[in-house]
Amino acid sequence: MPVMSQSSPCLWTRLPQSSQSPCDRYKHACCSYDGDVYILGGRENSCLKDFWRYSVVCNEWTELSCAGDAAPEELEEHSMVAHEGFLYVFGGMLDSAYTMWRSPLWVFDIAKKKWVHCKGKTSSPQTQMPTNRKGHSAVVIGSSMLVYGGFVDMKGSSQEFWSLDFDTMAWSLLTGCQEGSVGPGPRHSHSAMAHQSCMYLFGGLKGLREQRDFWRWNSSSHTWSSLKTKSGPSRLMGHSAVAYRDSMLLFGGGESQNSPNNCLWRYSFTSQSWGQVATLPGSNPPDRIHHCCAGLGPSYKSNTSSLCSSPGLQPRLQEGKPKPFKNKCYPAPLTFLGSEGAIELETFSPDKCYGSKTLRDVSELDNSKESSTGKDAQRIGNCLTFENKALRKQWSYTEEELFDQEDGDISQHLPDLLLVLGGKPCTRHRPISMWQMTLTDC
């Protein structure tokens, strides 16, 4: 029996999308950068190549260009990571006789809003590079993208472990992935995430068999370690994992393509133990497989630059500068729950966006010990507010602060939340399925 987490429960909220949004899909790729979420491709009834950006603050989708000779084609089971103003997409091409001769890497310049040719800073020709694959994983550690495994056409599950240096755009095959060496071995449809200078890999398919093993790659010593625990998730494939504070959150997936689950697990790097996160009454997470997860807010911003970072270390705001999102969480009597245990889910519904004239009086929201005074108190009346009535967690953001930020990083001031986008079961000809998960341990 799995051991239940001792941490606080979470709240799940469905976020209905308008017609101006991507269609529902699975086997797509997504990542977050600077407060926005990007999704690319995937599969509905056929393979897709559309490219979208979601503004979390405005709850608004914008379709981006995916045209030009530097842009990718239709992709599925590919990867996408963000690093210093660029998105890096790898793999996922539909296999053909020409696939093995083409580079399955594409780069998107976020500031210029266009796809660019990925030429390295070195003049020497690339002697080795990975071929096209699907269902692999990609994480960023330091100034490199680490790509593990994947399903390679005609070869099956791969155990190749590649590193792409963002500075030189040169590929290198990492040691410790040879036949017979200690490590996960051939793998696809697994999850991987980065924490400090390590990559953590869980489950996936080894050939046709689902796995539940858990591995850590140390990028400093270039060694694999098997992490054996008494409890934890069952055999999984098609799941997702993200970094959250000093832990890893793992959601969804299933023991087969046709058995998606809705379990949320949390692995603590401090205690090296698993716990299943409970949900609040009336809050039902969706069953999902081959979905994408994107974490937003400072607690989801993992430090992958060194080993020296203290566990749970959070980015600090400048002294004396008001925090754009007033983020408070405190117990609330469940008097708003109906006799049938219904829950009012208004977790993330902005009342005002950049150009909106609609204002909301939120003066009653900021009455705690952190209540603003003077100039800040005046500014709170003209702000964007997100309220979670089940948790009594409230966030507010002024329009002035949205545009005038000295640190230039909106993501540092967003409330902590996890978005789950798409996945199977998939509804054809409908807007993409979106759910928000909020943890109460703030």
C-alpha positions as a Python dict, from the first residue, in 0.01 Angstrom:
ca = {
    (1, 'M'): (0, 0, 0),
    (2, 'P'): (135, 344, -86),
    (3, 'V'): (215, 575, 201),
    (4, 'M'): (0, 888, 196),
    (5, 'S'): (175, 1222, 204),
    (6, 'Q'): (182, 1414, 531),
    (7, 'S'): (176, 1742, 336),
    (8, 'S'): (-135, 1949, 279),
    (9, 'P'): (-385, 1844, 13),
    (10, 'C'): (-427, 2010, -326),
    (11, 'L'): (-711, 2166, -521),
    (12, 'W'): (-787, 2084, -885),
    (13, 'T'): (-978, 2326, -1106),
    (14, 'R'): (-1085, 2289, -1466),
    (15, 'L'): (-1010, 2592, -1684),
    (16, 'P'): (-1260, 2610, -1972),
    (17, 'Q'): (-1105, 2752, -2289),
    (18, 'S'): (-1260, 2965, -2561),
    (19, 'S'): (-1272, 2881, -2929),
    (20, 'Q'): (-960, 3094, -2977),
    (21, 'S'): (-735, 2824, -2838),
    (22, 'P'): (-556, 2509, -2954),
    (23, 'C'): (-763, 2199, -3019),
    (24, 'D'): (-749, 1918, -2768),
    (25, 'R'): (-451, 1688, -2823),
    (26, 'Y'): (-206, 1438, -2677),
    (27, 'K'): (160, 1346, -2729),
    (28, 'H'): (238, 1717, -2767),
    (29, 'A'): (520, 1919, -2606),
    (30, 'C'): (501, 2219, -2376),
    (31, 'C'): (722, 2434, -2157),
    (32, 'S'): (696, 2759, -1965),
    (33, 'Y'): (912, 3068, -1997),
    (34, 'D'): (879, 3413, -1841),
    (35, 'G'): (520, 3358, -1729),
    (36, 'D'): (397, 3214, -2060),
    (37, 'V'): (331, 2854, -2161),
    (38, 'Y'): (418, 2730, -2511),
    (39, 'I'): (273, 2419, -2673),
    (40, 'L'): (366, 2263, -3006),
    (41, 'G'): (223, 1984, -3221),
    (42, 'G'): (96, 1655, -3091),
    (43, 'R'): (-189, 1442, -3218),
    (44, 'E'): (-566, 1482, -3244),
    (45, 'N'): (-701, 1258, -3520),
    (46, 'S'): (-377, 1324, -3712),
    (47, 'C'): (-36, 1472, -3639),
    (48, 'L'): (-34, 1850, -3576),
    (49, 'K'): (218, 2128, -3636),
    (50, 'D'): (48, 2431, -3480),
    (51, 'F'): (234, 2643, -3224),
    (52, 'W'): (70, 2843, -2943),
    (53, 'R'): (156, 3071, -2651),
    (54, 'Y'): (-66, 3093, -2344),
    (55, 'S'): (-56, 3405, -2126),
    (56, 'V'): (-129, 3296, -1771),
    (57, 'V'): (-197, 3651, -1652),
    (58, 'C'): (-448, 3722, -1929),
    (59, 'N'): (-586, 3368, -1967),
    (60, 'E'): (-537, 3417, -2341),
    (61, 'W'): (-399, 3207, -2627),
    (62, 'T'): (-201, 3343, -2923),
    (63, 'E'): (-113, 3130, -3225),
    (64, 'L'): (249, 3173, -3332),
    (65, 'S'): (401, 3117, -3673),
    (66, 'C'): (525, 2771, -3757),
    (67, 'A'): (619, 2853, -4116),
    (68, 'G'): (952, 2891, -4292),
    (69, 'D'): (1240, 2658, -4366),
    (70, 'A'): (1368, 2681, -4007),
    (71, 'A'): (1033, 2576, -3854),
    (72, 'P'): (945, 2216, -3761),
    (73, 'E'): (694, 2000, -3944),
    (74, 'E'): (418, 1791, -3787),
    (75, 'L'): (554, 1642, -3465),
    (76, 'E'): (439, 1403, -3193),
    (77, 'E'): (610, 1267, -2880),
    (78, 'H'): (879, 1533, -2918),
    (79, 'S'): (1041, 1747, -2648),
    (80, 'M'): (1063, 2121, -2590),
    (81, 'V'): (1276, 2308, -2334),
    (82, 'A'): (1347, 2677, -2272),
    (83, 'H'): (1685, 2838, -2211),
    (84, 'E'): (1780, 3206, -2206),
    (85, 'G'): (1522, 3336, -2450),
    (86, 'F'): (1509, 3037, -2685),
    (87, 'L'): (1294, 2725, -2715),
    (88, 'Y'): (1466, 2404, -2824),
    (89, 'V'): (1250, 2137, -2988),
    (90, 'F'): (1387, 1789, -3051),
    (91, 'G'): (1257, 1472, -3220),
    (92, 'G'): (902, 1366, -3297),
    (93, 'M'): (919, 1357, -3678),
    (94, 'L'): (704, 1109, -3867),
    (95, 'D'): (947, 841, -3981),
    (96, 'S'): (1031, 819, -4350),
    (97, 'A'): (1321, 718, -4573),
    (98, 'Y'): (1465, 1069, -4534),
    (99, 'T'): (1426, 1108, -4157),
    (100, 'M'): (1765, 966, -4062),
    (101, 'W'): (1943, 1219, -4283),
    (102, 'R'): (1780, 1521, -4123),
    (103, 'S'): (1855, 1699, -3798),
    (104, 'P'): (1554, 1668, -3563),
    (105, 'L'): (1639, 1993, -3381),
    (106, 'W'): (1461, 2328, -3413),
    (107, 'V'): (1515, 2659, -3231),
    (108, 'F'): (1261, 2937, -3167),
    (109, 'D'): (1372, 3290, -3078),
    (110, 'I'): (1115, 3410, -2823),
    (111, 'A'): (1196, 3782, -2850),
    (112, 'K'): (1191, 3786, -3232),
    (113, 'K'): (897, 3543, -3244),
    (114, 'K'): (1048, 3336, -3522),
    (115, 'W'): (1221, 3007, -3586),
    (116, 'V'): (1594, 3036, -3648),
    (117, 'H'): (1856, 2805, -3794),
    (118, 'C'): (2049, 2635, -3516),
    (119, 'K'): (2408, 2697, -3619),
    (120, 'G'): (2676, 2652, -3359),
    (121, 'K'): (2955, 2891, -3271),
    (122, 'T'): (3219, 2639, -3374),
    (123, 'S'): (3338, 2603, -3732),
    (124, 'S'): (3421, 2233, -3695),
    (125, 'P'): (3168, 1998, -3854),
    (126, 'Q'): (2942, 1796, -3624),
    (127, 'T'): (3080, 1442, -3628),
    (128, 'Q'): (2805, 1281, -3423),
    (129, 'M'): (2450, 1374, -3337),
    (130, 'P'): (2131, 1189, -3238),
    (131, 'T'): (1883, 1072, -3500),
    (132, 'N'): (1508, 1125, -3485),
    (133, 'R'): (1323, 962, -3197),
    (134, 'K'): (994, 979, -3007),
    (135, 'G'): (898, 948, -2643),
    (136, 'H'): (1241, 1057, -2520),
    (137, 'S'): (1304, 1306, -2239),
    (138, 'A'): (1486, 1639, -2243),
    (139, 'V'): (1594, 1852, -1946),
    (140, 'V'): (1818, 2156, -1901),
    (141, 'I'): (2111, 2148, -1659),
    (142, 'G'): (2346, 2445, -1665),
    (143, 'S'): (2398, 2541, -2029),
    (144, 'S'): (2317, 2198, -2173),
    (145, 'M'): (2013, 2000, -2282),
    (146, 'L'): (2024, 1634, -2181),
    (147, 'V'): (1825, 1394, -2401),
    (148, 'Y'): (1766, 1038, -2283),
    (149, 'G'): (1627, 734, -2464),
    (150, 'G'): (1331, 748, -2697),
    (151, 'F'): (1183, 512, -2954),
    (152, 'V'): (1398, 500, -3266),
    (153, 'D'): (1236, 366, -3584),
    (154, 'M'): (1344, 8, -3670),
    (155, 'K'): (1553, -11, -3351),
    (156, 'G'): (1294, 22, -3074),
    (157, 'S'): (1369, 169, -2732),
    (158, 'S'): (1703, 345, -2711),
    (159, 'Q'): (1937, 396, -2418),
    (160, 'E'): (2138, 668, -2588),
    (161, 'F'): (2213, 963, -2363),
    (162, 'W'): (2303, 1286, -2543),
    (163, 'S'): (2407, 1634, -2436),
    (164, 'L'): (2361, 1948, -2645),
    (165, 'D'): (2584, 2242, -2548),
    (166, 'F'): (2376, 2558, -2597),
    (167, 'D'): (2687, 2774, -2635),
    (168, 'T'): (2845, 2575, -2920),
    (169, 'M'): (2532, 2384, -3035),
    (170, 'A'): (2753, 2075, -3038),
    (171, 'W'): (2621, 1729, -2947),
    (172, 'S'): (2815, 1478, -2738),
    (173, 'L'): (2731, 1121, -2635),
    (174, 'L'): (2754, 1092, -2260),
    (175, 'T'): (2938, 808, -2088),
    (176, 'G'): (2758, 561, -1869),
    (177, 'C'): (2501, 463, -2132),
    (178, 'Q'): (2683, 176, -2299),
    (179, 'E'): (2547, -176, -2322),
    (180, 'G'): (2573, -351, -1986),
    (181, 'S'): (2651, -39, -1785),
    (182, 'V'): (2456, 66, -1476),
    (183, 'G'): (2161, 287, -1570),
    (184, 'P'): (1797, 284, -1681),
    (185, 'G'): (1877, 103, -2006),
    (186, 'P'): (1650, 130, -2314),
    (187, 'R'): (1357, 355, -2234),
    (188, 'H'): (1077, 564, -2388),
    (189, 'S'): (752, 726, -2265),
    (190, 'H'): (922, 790, -1931),
    (191, 'S'): (951, 1113, -1730),
    (192, 'A'): (1259, 1316, -1646),
    (193, 'M'): (1319, 1641, -1460),
    (194, 'A'): (1620, 1833, -1329),
    (195, 'H'): (1700, 1943, -975),
    (196, 'Q'): (2025, 2123, -901),
    (197, 'S'): (2289, 1934, -1105),
    (198, 'C'): (2100, 1604, -1126),
    (199, 'M'): (1842, 1452, -1360),
    (200, 'Y'): (1575, 1223, -1218),
    (201, 'L'): (1413, 961, -1444),
    (202, 'F'): (1108, 751, -1357),
    (203, 'G'): (932, 457, -1522),
    (204, 'G'): (842, 442, -1890),
    (205, 'L'): (861, 156, -2135),
    (206, 'K'): (1157, -76, -2174),
    (207, 'G'): (1059, -242, -2498),
    (208, 'L'): (695, -336, -2436),
    (209, 'R'): (716, -361, -2057),
    (210, 'E'): (614, -78, -1824),
    (211, 'Q'): (861, 11, -1551),
    (212, 'R'): (854, 173, -1206),
    (213, 'D'): (1227, 215, -1146),
    (214, 'F'): (1369, 549, -1037),
    (215, 'W'): (1712, 680, -1137),
    (216, 'R'): (1934, 981, -1070),
    (217, 'W'): (2202, 1107, -1310),
    (218, 'N'): (2472, 1323, -1152),
    (219, 'S'): (2604, 1559, -1418),
    (220, 'S'): (2914, 1641, -1209),
    (221, 'S'): (3036, 1283, -1161),
    (222, 'H'): (2868, 1144, -1476),
    (223, 'T'): (2723, 853, -1282),
    (224, 'W'): (2382, 685, -1249),
    (225, 'S'): (2231, 586, -913),
    (226, 'S'): (1925, 368, -861),
    (227, 'L'): (1688, 520, -603),
    (228, 'K'): (1506, 235, -430),
    (229, 'T'): (1212, 321, -207),
    (230, 'K'): (953, 108, -30),
    (231, 'S'): (659, 307, -164),
    (232, 'G'): (587, 521, -467),
    (233, 'P'): (401, 516, -797),
    (234, 'S'): (319, 191, -973),
    (235, 'R'): (444, 101, -1321),
    (236, 'L'): (383, 405, -1542),
    (237, 'M'): (419, 532, -1895),
    (238, 'G'): (298, 856, -2053),
    (239, 'H'): (319, 1047, -1722),
    (240, 'S'): (487, 1383, -1647),
    (241, 'A'): (718, 1521, -1380),
    (242, 'V'): (815, 1873, -1271),
    (243, 'A'): (1034, 2030, -1002),
    (244, 'Y'): (855, 2193, -708),
    (245, 'R'): (1064, 2350, -430),
    (246, 'D'): (1283, 2069, -291),
    (247, 'S'): (1072, 1793, -444),
    (248, 'M'): (945, 1636, -765),
    (249, 'L'): (578, 1621, -859),
    (250, 'L'): (470, 1330, -1080),
    (251, 'F'): (122, 1321, -1232),
    (252, 'G'): (-92, 1089, -1440),
    (253, 'G'): (20, 828, -1687),
    (254, 'G'): (-90, 466, -1670),
    (255, 'E'): (13, 104, -1679),
    (256, 'S'): (-108, 90, -2038),
    (257, 'Q'): (-230, 324, -2313),
    (258, 'N'): (-591, 255, -2214),
    (259, 'S'): (-563, 298, -1837),
    (260, 'P'): (-486, 662, -1752),
    (261, 'N'): (-487, 755, -1383),
    (262, 'N'): (-515, 1079, -1188),
    (263, 'C'): (-263, 1019, -911),
    (264, 'L'): (-35, 1301, -799),
    (265, 'W'): (285, 1191, -628),
    (266, 'R'): (549, 1399, -453),
    (267, 'Y'): (909, 1283, -403),
    (268, 'S'): (1107, 1475, -142),
    (269, 'F'): (1475, 1519, -223),
    (270, 'T'): (1535, 1597, 145),
    (271, 'S'): (1377, 1287, 299),
    (272, 'Q'): (1422, 1075, -16),
    (273, 'S'): (1068, 943, 17),
    (274, 'W'): (745, 932, -185),
    (275, 'G'): (403, 1051, -77),
    (276, 'Q'): (72, 1056, -264),
    (277, 'V'): (-85, 1402, -249),
    (278, 'A'): (-446, 1402, -132),
    (279, 'T'): (-713, 1621, -293),
    (280, 'L'): (-966, 1844, -121),
    (281, 'P'): (-1327, 1718, -103),
    (282, 'G'): (-1512, 1786, -427),
    (283, 'S'): (-1186, 1844, -615),
    (284, 'N'): (-1143, 1567, -869),
    (285, 'P'): (-829, 1558, -1085),
    (286, 'P'): (-863, 1428, -1441),
    (287, 'D'): (-742, 1090, -1563),
    (288, 'R'): (-464, 1175, -1809),
    (289, 'I'): (-194, 1004, -2013),
    (290, 'H'): (38, 1155, -2278),
    (291, 'H'): (-42, 1502, -2143),
    (292, 'C'): (190, 1791, -2059),
    (293, 'C'): (250, 1970, -1730),
    (294, 'A'): (388, 2322, -1680),
    (295, 'G'): (470, 2471, -1342),
    (296, 'L'): (452, 2847, -1289),
    (297, 'G'): (557, 3068, -1002),
    (298, 'P'): (882, 3083, -801),
    (299, 'S'): (833, 2744, -634),
    (300, 'Y'): (843, 2572, -973),
    (301, 'K'): (1161, 2745, -1084),
    (302, 'S'): (1426, 2483, -1019),
    (303, 'N'): (1792, 2570, -969),
    (304, 'T'): (1991, 2348, -1204),
    (305, 'S'): (2317, 2539, -1209),
    (306, 'S'): (2508, 2389, -918),
    (307, 'L'): (2509, 2148, -627),
    (308, 'C'): (2561, 2426, -377),
    (309, 'S'): (2202, 2545, -366),
    (310, 'S'): (2021, 2481, -42),
    (311, 'P'): (1713, 2256, -67),
    (312, 'G'): (1399, 2461, -96),
    (313, 'L'): (1586, 2783, -162),
    (314, 'Q'): (1343, 3029, -321),
    (315, 'P'): (1419, 3341, -525),
    (316, 'R'): (1406, 3653, -307),
    (317, 'L'): (1245, 3977, -411),
    (318, 'Q'): (1431, 4303, -385),
    (319, 'E'): (1420, 4462, -42),
    (320, 'G'): (1152, 4724, -7),
    (321, 'K'): (989, 4642, -339),
    (322, 'P'): (621, 4545, -321),
    (323, 'K'): (550, 4194, -446),
    (324, 'P'): (315, 4224, -746),
    (325, 'F'): (117, 3915, -648),
    (326, 'K'): (1, 3934, -288),
    (327, 'N'): (-1, 3558, -225),
    (328, 'K'): (-175, 3448, 94),
    (329, 'C'): (-314, 3114, 201),
    (330, 'Y'): (-501, 3058, 526),
    (331, 'P'): (-764, 2816, 659),
    (332, 'A'): (-1125, 2886, 575),
    (333, 'P'): (-1447, 2739, 713),
    (334, 'L'): (-1611, 2523, 450),
    (335, 'T'): (-1939, 2714, 482),
    (336, 'F'): (-1950, 2767, 106),
    (337, 'L'): (-1980, 2393, 47),
    (338, 'G'): (-2329, 2279, -38),
    (339, 'S'): (-2508, 1984, 116),
    (340, 'E'): (-2376, 1762, -161),
    (341, 'G'): (-2019, 1872, -107),
    (342, 'A'): (-2011, 2091, -416),
    (343, 'I'): (-1706, 2309, -440),
    (344, 'E'): (-1687, 2656, -591),
    (345, 'L'): (-1393, 2653, -826),
    (346, 'E'): (-1290, 3002, -922),
    (347, 'T'): (-922, 2942, -876),
    (348, 'F'): (-778, 3130, -1169),
    (349, 'S'): (-1018, 3367, -1339),
    (350, 'P'): (-871, 3710, -1409),
    (351, 'D'): (-1121, 3994, -1393),
    (352, 'K'): (-895, 4239, -1570),
    (353, 'C'): (-631, 4201, -1837),
    (354, 'Y'): (-391, 4439, -2012),
    (355, 'G'): (-647, 4640, -2206),
    (356, 'S'): (-958, 4557, -2005),
    (357, 'K'): (-1171, 4833, -1850),
    (358, 'T'): (-1327, 4598, -1596),
    (359, 'L'): (-1200, 4653, -1243),
    (360, 'R'): (-1263, 4458, -928),
    (361, 'D'): (-1267, 4599, -578),
    (362, 'V'): (-1031, 4381, -380),
    (363, 'S'): (-965, 4606, -84),
    (364, 'E'): (-1116, 4342, 142),
    (365, 'L'): (-861, 4085, 28),
    (366, 'D'): (-551, 4244, 176),
    (367, 'N'): (-639, 4257, 545),
    (368, 'S'): (-368, 4031, 688),
    (369, 'K'): (-48, 4130, 865),
    (370, 'E'): (105, 4184, 522),
    (371, 'S'): (-157, 4445, 437),
    (372, 'S'): (-23, 4723, 217),
    (373, 'T'): (-21, 5080, 340),
    (374, 'G'): (7, 5421, 179),
    (375, 'K'): (78, 5412, -193),
    (376, 'D'): (58, 5034, -215),
    (377, 'A'): (-286, 5038, -54),
    (378, 'Q'): (-410, 5272, -324),
    (379, 'R'): (-267, 5054, -598),
    (380, 'I'): (-437, 4739, -469),
    (381, 'G'): (-775, 4871, -579),
    (382, 'N'): (-676, 4850, -946),
    (383, 'C'): (-537, 4501, -982),
    (384, 'L'): (-576, 4161, -1137),
    (385, 'T'): (-699, 3912, -878),
    (386, 'F'): (-713, 3535, -859),
    (387, 'E'): (-912, 3382, -577),
    (388, 'N'): (-933, 3022, -468),
    (389, 'K'): (-1236, 3008, -239),
    (390, 'A'): (-1173, 2653, -124),
    (391, 'L'): (-825, 2731, 4),
    (392, 'R'): (-888, 3100, 68),
    (393, 'K'): (-574, 3157, -137),
    (394, 'Q'): (-572, 3494, -308),
    (395, 'W'): (-340, 3658, -556),
    (396, 'S'): (-348, 4011, -690),
    (397, 'Y'): (-144, 4190, -953),
    (398, 'T'): (-156, 4557, -1050),
    (399, 'E'): (-148, 4661, -1413),
    (400, 'E'): (126, 4916, -1339),
    (401, 'E'): (346, 4648, -1187),
    (402, 'L'): (276, 4417, -1479),
    (403, 'F'): (444, 4657, -1722),
    (404, 'D'): (700, 4820, -1491),
    (405, 'Q'): (917, 4553, -1335),
    (406, 'E'): (1280, 4620, -1256),
    (407, 'D'): (1374, 4254, -1259),
    (408, 'G'): (1183, 4198, -1584),
    (409, 'D'): (1066, 3853, -1476),
    (410, 'I'): (689, 3825, -1433),
    (411, 'S'): (725, 3454, -1356),
    (412, 'Q'): (887, 3536, -1021),
    (413, 'H'): (569, 3709, -907),
    (414, 'L'): (310, 3463, -1035),
    (415, 'P'): (124, 3246, -785),
    (416, 'D'): (250, 2890, -766),
    (417, 'L'): (37, 2665, -982),
    (418, 'L'): (65, 2358, -1202),
    (419, 'L'): (-113, 2345, -1537),
    (420, 'V'): (-207, 2014, -1701),
    (421, 'L'): (-265, 2055, -2074),
    (422, 'G'): (-428, 1804, -2309),
    (423, 'G'): (-370, 1431, -2294),
    (424, 'K'): (-586, 1124, -2341),
    (425, 'P'): (-879, 1086, -2322),
    (426, 'C'): (-890, 1348, -2595),
    (427, 'T'): (-1207, 1520, -2720),
    (428, 'R'): (-1200, 1583, -3095),
    (429, 'H'): (-1291, 1925, -3237),
    (430, 'R'): (-1293, 2083, -2890),
    (431, 'P'): (-1062, 2339, -2723),
    (432, 'I'): (-766, 2194, -2537),
    (433, 'S'): (-835, 2046, -2195),
    (434, 'M'): (-672, 2253, -1919),
    (435, 'W'): (-660, 2191, -1548),
    (436, 'Q'): (-494, 2383, -1268),
    (437, 'M'): (-353, 2228, -951),
    (438, 'T'): (-278, 2435, -643),
    (439, 'L'): (-92, 2296, -341),
    (440, 'T'): (-194, 2434, -3),
    (441, 'D'): (148, 2423, 163),
    (442, 'C'): (229, 2789, 104),
}
